[in-house]
CSV table of C-alpha atoms in Angstrom, one decimal:
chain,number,residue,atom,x,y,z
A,1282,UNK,CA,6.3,33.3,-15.6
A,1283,UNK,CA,2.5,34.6,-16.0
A,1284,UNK,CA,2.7,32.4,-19.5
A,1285,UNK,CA,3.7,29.2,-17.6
A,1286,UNK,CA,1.4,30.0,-14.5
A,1287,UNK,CA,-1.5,29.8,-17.0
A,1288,UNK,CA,-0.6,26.7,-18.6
A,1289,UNK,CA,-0.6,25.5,-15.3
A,1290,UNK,CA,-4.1,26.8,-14.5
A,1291,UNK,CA,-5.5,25.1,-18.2
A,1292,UNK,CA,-3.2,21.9,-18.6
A,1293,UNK,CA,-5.1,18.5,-18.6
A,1294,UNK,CA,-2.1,16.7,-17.7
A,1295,UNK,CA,1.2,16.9,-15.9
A,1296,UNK,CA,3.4,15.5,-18.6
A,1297,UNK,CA,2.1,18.4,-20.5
A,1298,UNK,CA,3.7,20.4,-18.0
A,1299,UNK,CA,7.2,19.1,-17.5
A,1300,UNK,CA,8.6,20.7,-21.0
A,1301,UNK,CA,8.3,24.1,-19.5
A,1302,UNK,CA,9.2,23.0,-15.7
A,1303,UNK,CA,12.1,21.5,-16.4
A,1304,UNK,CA,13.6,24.7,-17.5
A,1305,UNK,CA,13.3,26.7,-14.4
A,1306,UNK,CA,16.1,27.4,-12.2
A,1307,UNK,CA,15.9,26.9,-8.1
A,1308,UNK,CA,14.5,30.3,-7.7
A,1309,UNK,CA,12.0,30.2,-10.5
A,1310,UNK,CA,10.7,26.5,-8.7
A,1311,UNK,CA,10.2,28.2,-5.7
A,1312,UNK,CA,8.1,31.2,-7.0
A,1313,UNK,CA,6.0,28.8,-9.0
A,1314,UNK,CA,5.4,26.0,-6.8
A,1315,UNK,CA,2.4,27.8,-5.1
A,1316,UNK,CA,0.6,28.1,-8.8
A,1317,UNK,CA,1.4,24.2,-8.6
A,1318,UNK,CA,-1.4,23.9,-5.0
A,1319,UNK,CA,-4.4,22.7,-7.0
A,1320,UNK,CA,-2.5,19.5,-9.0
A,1321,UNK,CA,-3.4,16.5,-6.3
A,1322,UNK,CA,0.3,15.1,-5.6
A,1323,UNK,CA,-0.8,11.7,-7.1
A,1324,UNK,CA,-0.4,13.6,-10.4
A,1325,UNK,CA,2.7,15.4,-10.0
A,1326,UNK,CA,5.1,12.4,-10.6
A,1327,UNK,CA,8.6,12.8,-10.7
A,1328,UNK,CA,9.7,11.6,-14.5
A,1329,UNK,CA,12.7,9.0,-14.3
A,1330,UNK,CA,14.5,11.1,-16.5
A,1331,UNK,CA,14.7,13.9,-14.0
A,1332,UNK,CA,15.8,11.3,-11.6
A,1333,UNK,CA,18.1,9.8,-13.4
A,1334,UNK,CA,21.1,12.2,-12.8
A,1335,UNK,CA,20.7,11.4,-8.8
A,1336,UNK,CA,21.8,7.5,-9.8
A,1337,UNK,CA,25.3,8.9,-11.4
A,1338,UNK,CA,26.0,11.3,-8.4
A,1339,UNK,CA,25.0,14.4,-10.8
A,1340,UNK,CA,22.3,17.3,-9.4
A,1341,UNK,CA,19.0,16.7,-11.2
A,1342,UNK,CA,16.9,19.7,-12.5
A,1343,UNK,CA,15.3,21.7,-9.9
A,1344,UNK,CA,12.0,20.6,-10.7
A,1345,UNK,CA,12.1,17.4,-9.2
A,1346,UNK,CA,11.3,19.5,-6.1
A,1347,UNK,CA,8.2,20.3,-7.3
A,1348,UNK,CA,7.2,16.6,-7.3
A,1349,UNK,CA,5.1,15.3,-5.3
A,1350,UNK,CA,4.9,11.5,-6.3
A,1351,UNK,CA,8.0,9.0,-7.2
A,1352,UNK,CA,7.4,5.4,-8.6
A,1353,UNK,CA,9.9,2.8,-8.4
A,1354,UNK,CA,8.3,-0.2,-9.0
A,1355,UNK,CA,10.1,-0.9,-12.7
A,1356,UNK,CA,13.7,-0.1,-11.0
A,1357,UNK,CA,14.4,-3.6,-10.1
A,1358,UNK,CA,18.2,-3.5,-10.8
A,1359,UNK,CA,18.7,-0.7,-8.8
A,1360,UNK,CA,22.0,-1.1,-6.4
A,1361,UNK,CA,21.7,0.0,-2.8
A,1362,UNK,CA,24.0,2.7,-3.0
A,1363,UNK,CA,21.4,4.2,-6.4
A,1364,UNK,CA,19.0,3.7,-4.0
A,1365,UNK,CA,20.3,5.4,-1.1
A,1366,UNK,CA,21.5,8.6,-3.3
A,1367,UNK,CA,17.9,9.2,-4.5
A,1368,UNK,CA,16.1,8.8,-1.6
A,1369,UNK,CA,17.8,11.1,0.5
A,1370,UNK,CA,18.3,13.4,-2.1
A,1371,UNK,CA,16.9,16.7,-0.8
A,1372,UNK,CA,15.1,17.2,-3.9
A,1373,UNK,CA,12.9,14.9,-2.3
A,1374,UNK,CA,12.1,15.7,1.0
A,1375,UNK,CA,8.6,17.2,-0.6
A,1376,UNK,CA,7.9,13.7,-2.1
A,1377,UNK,CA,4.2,12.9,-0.5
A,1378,UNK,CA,3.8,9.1,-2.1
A,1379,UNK,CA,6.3,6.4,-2.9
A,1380,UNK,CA,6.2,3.2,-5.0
A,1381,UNK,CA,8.7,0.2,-4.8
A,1382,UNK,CA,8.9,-2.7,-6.4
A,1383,UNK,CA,11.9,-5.1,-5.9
A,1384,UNK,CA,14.2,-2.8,-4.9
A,1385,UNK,CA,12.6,-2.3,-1.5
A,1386,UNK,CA,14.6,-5.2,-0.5
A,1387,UNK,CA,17.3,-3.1,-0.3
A,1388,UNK,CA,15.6,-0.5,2.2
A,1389,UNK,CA,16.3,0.2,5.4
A,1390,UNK,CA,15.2,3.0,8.2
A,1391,UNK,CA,18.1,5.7,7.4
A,1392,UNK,CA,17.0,5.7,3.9
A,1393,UNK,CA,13.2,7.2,4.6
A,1394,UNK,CA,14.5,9.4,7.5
A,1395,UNK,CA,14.9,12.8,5.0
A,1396,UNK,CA,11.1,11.8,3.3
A,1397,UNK,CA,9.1,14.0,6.1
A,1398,UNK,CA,6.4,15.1,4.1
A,1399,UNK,CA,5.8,11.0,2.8
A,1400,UNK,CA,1.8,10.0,3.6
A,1401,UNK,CA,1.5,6.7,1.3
A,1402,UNK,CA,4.1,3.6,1.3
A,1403,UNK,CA,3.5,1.1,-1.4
A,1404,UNK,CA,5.7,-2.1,-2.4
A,1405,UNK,CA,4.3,-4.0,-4.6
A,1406,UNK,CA,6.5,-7.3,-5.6
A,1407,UNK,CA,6.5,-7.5,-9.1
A,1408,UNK,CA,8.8,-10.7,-10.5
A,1409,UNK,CA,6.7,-14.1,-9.7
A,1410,UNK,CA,7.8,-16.4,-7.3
A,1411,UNK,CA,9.2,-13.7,-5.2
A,1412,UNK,CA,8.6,-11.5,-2.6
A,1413,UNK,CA,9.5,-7.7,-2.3
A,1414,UNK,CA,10.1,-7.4,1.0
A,1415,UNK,CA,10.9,-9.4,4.0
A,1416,UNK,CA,10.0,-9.5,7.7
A,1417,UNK,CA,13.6,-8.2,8.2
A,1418,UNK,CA,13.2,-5.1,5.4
A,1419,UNK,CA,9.1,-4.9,7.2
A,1420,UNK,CA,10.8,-4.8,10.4
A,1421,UNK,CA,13.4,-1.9,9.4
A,1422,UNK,CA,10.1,0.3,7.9
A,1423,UNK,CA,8.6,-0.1,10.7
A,1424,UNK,CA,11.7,1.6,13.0
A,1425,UNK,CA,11.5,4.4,10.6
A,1426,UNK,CA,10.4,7.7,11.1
A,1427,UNK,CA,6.6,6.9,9.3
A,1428,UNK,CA,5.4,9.5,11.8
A,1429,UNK,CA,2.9,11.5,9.2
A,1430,UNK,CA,2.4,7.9,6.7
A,1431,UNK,CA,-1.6,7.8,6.6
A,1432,UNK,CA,-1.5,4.6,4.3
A,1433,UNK,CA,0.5,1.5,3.5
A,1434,UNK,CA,0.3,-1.1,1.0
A,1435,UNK,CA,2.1,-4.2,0.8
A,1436,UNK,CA,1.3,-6.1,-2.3
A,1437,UNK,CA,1.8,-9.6,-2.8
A,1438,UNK,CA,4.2,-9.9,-0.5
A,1439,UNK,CA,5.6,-13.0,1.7
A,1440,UNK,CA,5.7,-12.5,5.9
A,1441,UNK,CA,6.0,-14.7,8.4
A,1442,UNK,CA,5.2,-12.8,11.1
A,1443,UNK,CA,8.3,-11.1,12.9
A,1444,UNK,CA,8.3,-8.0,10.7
A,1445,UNK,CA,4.5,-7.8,11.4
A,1446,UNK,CA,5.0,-7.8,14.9
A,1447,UNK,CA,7.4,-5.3,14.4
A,1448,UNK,CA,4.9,-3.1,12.4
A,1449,UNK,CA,2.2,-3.3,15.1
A,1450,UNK,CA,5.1,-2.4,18.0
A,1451,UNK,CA,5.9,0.5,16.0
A,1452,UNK,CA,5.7,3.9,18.2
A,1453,UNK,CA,6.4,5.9,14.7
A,1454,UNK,CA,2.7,5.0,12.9
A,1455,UNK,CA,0.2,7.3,14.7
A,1456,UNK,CA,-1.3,9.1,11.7
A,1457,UNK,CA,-1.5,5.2,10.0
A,1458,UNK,CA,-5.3,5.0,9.2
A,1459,UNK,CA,-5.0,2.3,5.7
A,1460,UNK,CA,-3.1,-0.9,6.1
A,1461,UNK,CA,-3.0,-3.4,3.4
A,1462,UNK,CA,-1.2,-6.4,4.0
A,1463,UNK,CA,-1.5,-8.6,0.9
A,1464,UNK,CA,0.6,-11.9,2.5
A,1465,UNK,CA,-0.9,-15.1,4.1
A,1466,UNK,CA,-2.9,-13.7,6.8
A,1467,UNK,CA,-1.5,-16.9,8.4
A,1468,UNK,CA,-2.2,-17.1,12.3
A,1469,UNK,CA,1.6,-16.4,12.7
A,1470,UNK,CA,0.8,-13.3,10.8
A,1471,UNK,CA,-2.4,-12.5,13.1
A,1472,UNK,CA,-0.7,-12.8,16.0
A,1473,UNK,CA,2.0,-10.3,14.9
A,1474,UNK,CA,-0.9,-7.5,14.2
A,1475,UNK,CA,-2.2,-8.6,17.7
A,1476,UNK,CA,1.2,-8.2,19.8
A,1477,UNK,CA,1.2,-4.3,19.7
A,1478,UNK,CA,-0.6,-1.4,19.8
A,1479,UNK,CA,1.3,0.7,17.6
A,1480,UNK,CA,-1.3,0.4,14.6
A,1481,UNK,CA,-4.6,1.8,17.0
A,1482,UNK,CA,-5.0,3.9,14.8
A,1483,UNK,CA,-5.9,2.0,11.9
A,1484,UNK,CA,-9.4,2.1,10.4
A,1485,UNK,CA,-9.1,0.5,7.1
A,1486,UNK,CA,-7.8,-3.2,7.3
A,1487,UNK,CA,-7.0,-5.2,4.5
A,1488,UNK,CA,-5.6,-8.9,4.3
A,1489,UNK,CA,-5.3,-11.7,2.0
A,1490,UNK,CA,-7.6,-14.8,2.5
A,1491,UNK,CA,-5.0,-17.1,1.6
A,1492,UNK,CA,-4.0,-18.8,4.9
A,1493,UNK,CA,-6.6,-17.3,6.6
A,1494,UNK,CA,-7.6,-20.2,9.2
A,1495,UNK,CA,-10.2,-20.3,12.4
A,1496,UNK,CA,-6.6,-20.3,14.1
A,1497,UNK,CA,-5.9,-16.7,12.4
A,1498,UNK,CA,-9.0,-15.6,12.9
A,1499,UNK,CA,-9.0,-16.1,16.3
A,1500,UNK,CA,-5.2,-14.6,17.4
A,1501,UNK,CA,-6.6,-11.4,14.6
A,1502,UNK,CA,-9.9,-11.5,17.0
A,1503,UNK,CA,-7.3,-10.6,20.5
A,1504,UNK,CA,-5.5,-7.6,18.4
A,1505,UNK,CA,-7.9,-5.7,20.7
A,1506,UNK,CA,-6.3,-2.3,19.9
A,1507,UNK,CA,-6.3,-2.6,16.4
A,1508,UNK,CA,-9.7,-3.7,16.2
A,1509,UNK,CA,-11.1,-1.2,18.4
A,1510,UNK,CA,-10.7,1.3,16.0
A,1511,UNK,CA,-11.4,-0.7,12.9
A,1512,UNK,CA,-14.1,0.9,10.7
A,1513,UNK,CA,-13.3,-1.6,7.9
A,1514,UNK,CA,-12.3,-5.3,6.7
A,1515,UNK,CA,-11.6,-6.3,3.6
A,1516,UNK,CA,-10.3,-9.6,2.6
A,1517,UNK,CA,-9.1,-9.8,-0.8
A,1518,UNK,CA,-8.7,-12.8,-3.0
A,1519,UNK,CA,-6.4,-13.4,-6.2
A,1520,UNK,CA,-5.8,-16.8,-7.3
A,1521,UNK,CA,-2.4,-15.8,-8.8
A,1522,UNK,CA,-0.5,-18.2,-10.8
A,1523,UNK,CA,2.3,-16.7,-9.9
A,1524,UNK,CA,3.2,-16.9,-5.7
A,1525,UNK,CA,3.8,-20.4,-4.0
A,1526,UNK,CA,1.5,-19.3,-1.5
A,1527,UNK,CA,-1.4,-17.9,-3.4
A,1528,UNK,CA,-4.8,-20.7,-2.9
A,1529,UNK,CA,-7.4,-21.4,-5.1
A,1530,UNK,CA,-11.0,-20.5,-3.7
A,1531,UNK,CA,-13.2,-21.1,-6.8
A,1532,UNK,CA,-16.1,-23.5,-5.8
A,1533,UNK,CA,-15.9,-25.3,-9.4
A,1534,UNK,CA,-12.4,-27.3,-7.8
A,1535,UNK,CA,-12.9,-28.9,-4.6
A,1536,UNK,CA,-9.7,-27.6,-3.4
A,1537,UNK,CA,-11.1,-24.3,-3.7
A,1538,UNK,CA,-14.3,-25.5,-2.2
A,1539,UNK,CA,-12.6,-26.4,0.7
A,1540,UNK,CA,-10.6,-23.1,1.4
A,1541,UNK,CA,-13.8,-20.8,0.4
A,1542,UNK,CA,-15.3,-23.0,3.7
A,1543,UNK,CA,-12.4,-22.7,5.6
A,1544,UNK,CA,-12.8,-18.9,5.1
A,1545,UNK,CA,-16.0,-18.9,6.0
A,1546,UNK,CA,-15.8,-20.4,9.3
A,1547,UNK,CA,-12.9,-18.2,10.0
A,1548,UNK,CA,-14.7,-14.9,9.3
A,1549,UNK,CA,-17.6,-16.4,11.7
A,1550,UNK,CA,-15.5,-16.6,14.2
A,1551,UNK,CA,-14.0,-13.1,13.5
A,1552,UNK,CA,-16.7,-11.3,13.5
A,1553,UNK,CA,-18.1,-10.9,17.0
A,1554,UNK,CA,-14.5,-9.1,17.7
A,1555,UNK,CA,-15.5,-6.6,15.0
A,1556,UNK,CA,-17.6,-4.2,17.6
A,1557,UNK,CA,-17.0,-1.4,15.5
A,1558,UNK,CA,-16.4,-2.4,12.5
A,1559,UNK,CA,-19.3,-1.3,9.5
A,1560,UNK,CA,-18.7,-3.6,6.9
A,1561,UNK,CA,-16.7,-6.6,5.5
A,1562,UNK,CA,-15.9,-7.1,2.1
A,1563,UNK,CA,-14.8,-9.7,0.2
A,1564,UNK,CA,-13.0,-9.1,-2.9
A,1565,UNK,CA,-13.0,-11.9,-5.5
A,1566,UNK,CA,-10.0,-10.4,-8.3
A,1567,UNK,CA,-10.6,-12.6,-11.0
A,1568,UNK,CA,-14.5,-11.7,-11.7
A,1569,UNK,CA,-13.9,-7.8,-10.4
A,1570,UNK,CA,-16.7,-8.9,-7.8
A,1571,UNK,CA,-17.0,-7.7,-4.5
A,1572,UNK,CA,-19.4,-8.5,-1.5
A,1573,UNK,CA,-20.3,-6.2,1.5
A,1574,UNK,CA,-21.6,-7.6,4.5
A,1575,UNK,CA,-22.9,-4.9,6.7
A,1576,UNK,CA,-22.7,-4.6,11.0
A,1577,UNK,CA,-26.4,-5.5,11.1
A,1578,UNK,CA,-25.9,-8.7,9.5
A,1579,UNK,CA,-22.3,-9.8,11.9
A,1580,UNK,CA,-24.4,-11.3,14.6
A,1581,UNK,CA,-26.5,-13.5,12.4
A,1582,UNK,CA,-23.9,-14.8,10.3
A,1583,UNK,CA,-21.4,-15.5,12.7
A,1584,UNK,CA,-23.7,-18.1,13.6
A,1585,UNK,CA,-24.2,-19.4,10.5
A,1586,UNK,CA,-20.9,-20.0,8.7
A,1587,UNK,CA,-22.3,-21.4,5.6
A,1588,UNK,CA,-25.0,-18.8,5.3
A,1589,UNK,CA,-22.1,-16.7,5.4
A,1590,UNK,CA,-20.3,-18.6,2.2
A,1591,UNK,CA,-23.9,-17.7,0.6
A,1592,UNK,CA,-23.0,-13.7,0.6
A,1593,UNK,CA,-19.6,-15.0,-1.1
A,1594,UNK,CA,-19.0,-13.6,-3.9
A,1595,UNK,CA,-20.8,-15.9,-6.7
A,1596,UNK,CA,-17.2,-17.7,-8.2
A,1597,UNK,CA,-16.4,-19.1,-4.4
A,1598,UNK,CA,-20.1,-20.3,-3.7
């Protein structure tokens, strides 16, 4: 073991590691698993080969317990039974981050009860036109046991606004400190984050601009105990080809003229809720650009929506 304990202490990679893991038994896992303490989990991902035994009702190679990082998001076909055999699999219960794709429409609260150690939820939908999850699948995550989950993503996903509600009446998301909810921050969506406390504990916010009216910014602006804690806003913008929903805000189209004002006069009105807040970003996708508005400037441009278009990024000027 001193042999593979040094390749551990010299390897670059993980996949460089997995020929030699994969050949320990249960009690050689557990005697090298401390030697293992200075790979950050995000590395130490679970290869689908080693969970691919778990699908036919087979054990997989004790390694997998020494992963600390499972991706999902290419296992669209997976059947909810599949599913339900891998993720409460005791192999694992060690499992820090977790990736879905399309398959998270087949999740539900039992299935995430065994993943104690879990601290970052991602679902990313992945097939165009569609959505990932649902407010019924949000609403069954957000009944789970989540109680150590310090960051969730929800990429391009489509809500309506129950399942959000659900999310921020949630007594199992205390340690929550990222959310990022990539829907139409519609004002039905708004108003969900603003009927609970149970995301207080939030400091890093994160929402779409598509849909993002006055009327949402002002039900977003009475989610008093999410806000009070908020130390940043980011509103991110994509221009996908590929969602119903998804809104041009380019100022070279008029349409998307329109909706980077629209934005603008939302934010303004957002912004004197933001007590706490340091900074706003706006993330334009398409040109990788990004603009920070700092505290100090809130005050000022909330009373000046269009200067506020001016610290835009340049596309949506």
């Amino acid at each position: 073991m001193n042999d593979l304990q040094e390749r551990i202490r010299t390897a670059n990679t993980w996949w460089e590691l997995e020929p030699r893991l994969v050949e320990l038994d249960a009690a050689q896992c557990r005697e090298i698993e401390p030697a293992l303490a200075r790979w950050p989990d995000e590395s130490r991902a679970a290869p689908s080969e080693w969970m691919a035994p778990i699908f036919a009702g087979k054990d997989p190679p004790p390694a997998l317990s020494l992963c600390r990082s499972v991706s999902l998001i290419d296992n669209s076909h997976l059947e909810d039974e599949e599913l339900a055999r891998l993720l409460t699999h005791p192999a694992l219960a060690g499992i820090t981050r977790l990736k879905l794709g399309m398959c998270a429409r087949r999740l539900r609260a039992p299935l995430l009860h065994g993943l104690t150690a879990l601290r970052e939820l991602t679902i990313v939908t992945v097939d165009p036109y569609s959505s990932a999850l649902g407010d019924d699948e949000l609403a069954e995550l957000a009944a789970a046991p989540l109680h150590r989950v310090e960051r969730l993503s929800l990429d391009m996903v489509e809500l309506r606004g129950p399942g959000v509600a659900a999310l921020a009446q949630s007594t199992t998301l205390s340690a929550l400190r990222e959310l990022e909810l990539y829907t139409p921050a519609t004002a039905a969506v708004c108003e969900g984050l603003a009927s609970g406390a149970g995301l207080r504990a939030v400091q890093r916010l994160a929402l779409c601009a598509d849909g993002f009216t006055p009327a949402a910014a002002s039900a977003l602006a009475a989610a008093e105990p999410l806000l009070a804690g908020l130390r940043a806003l980011e509103i991110r913008v994509t221009e996908s080809s590929g969602f119903d929903w998804a809104e041009p805000f380019s100022a070279i189209a008029s349409e998307g003229s329109r909706h980077a004002k629209r934005l603008a006069t939302a934010l303004a009105r957002l912004l004197p809720a933001l007590r706490d807040c340091e900074s706003v970003s706006i993330e334009y996708i398409p040109d990788k650009e990004v603009s920070r508005i700092g505290r100090e400037d809130f005050a000022a441009l909330a009373a000046a929506p269009k200067r506020l278009r001016e610290a835009f990024p340049s596309a949506m000027r």
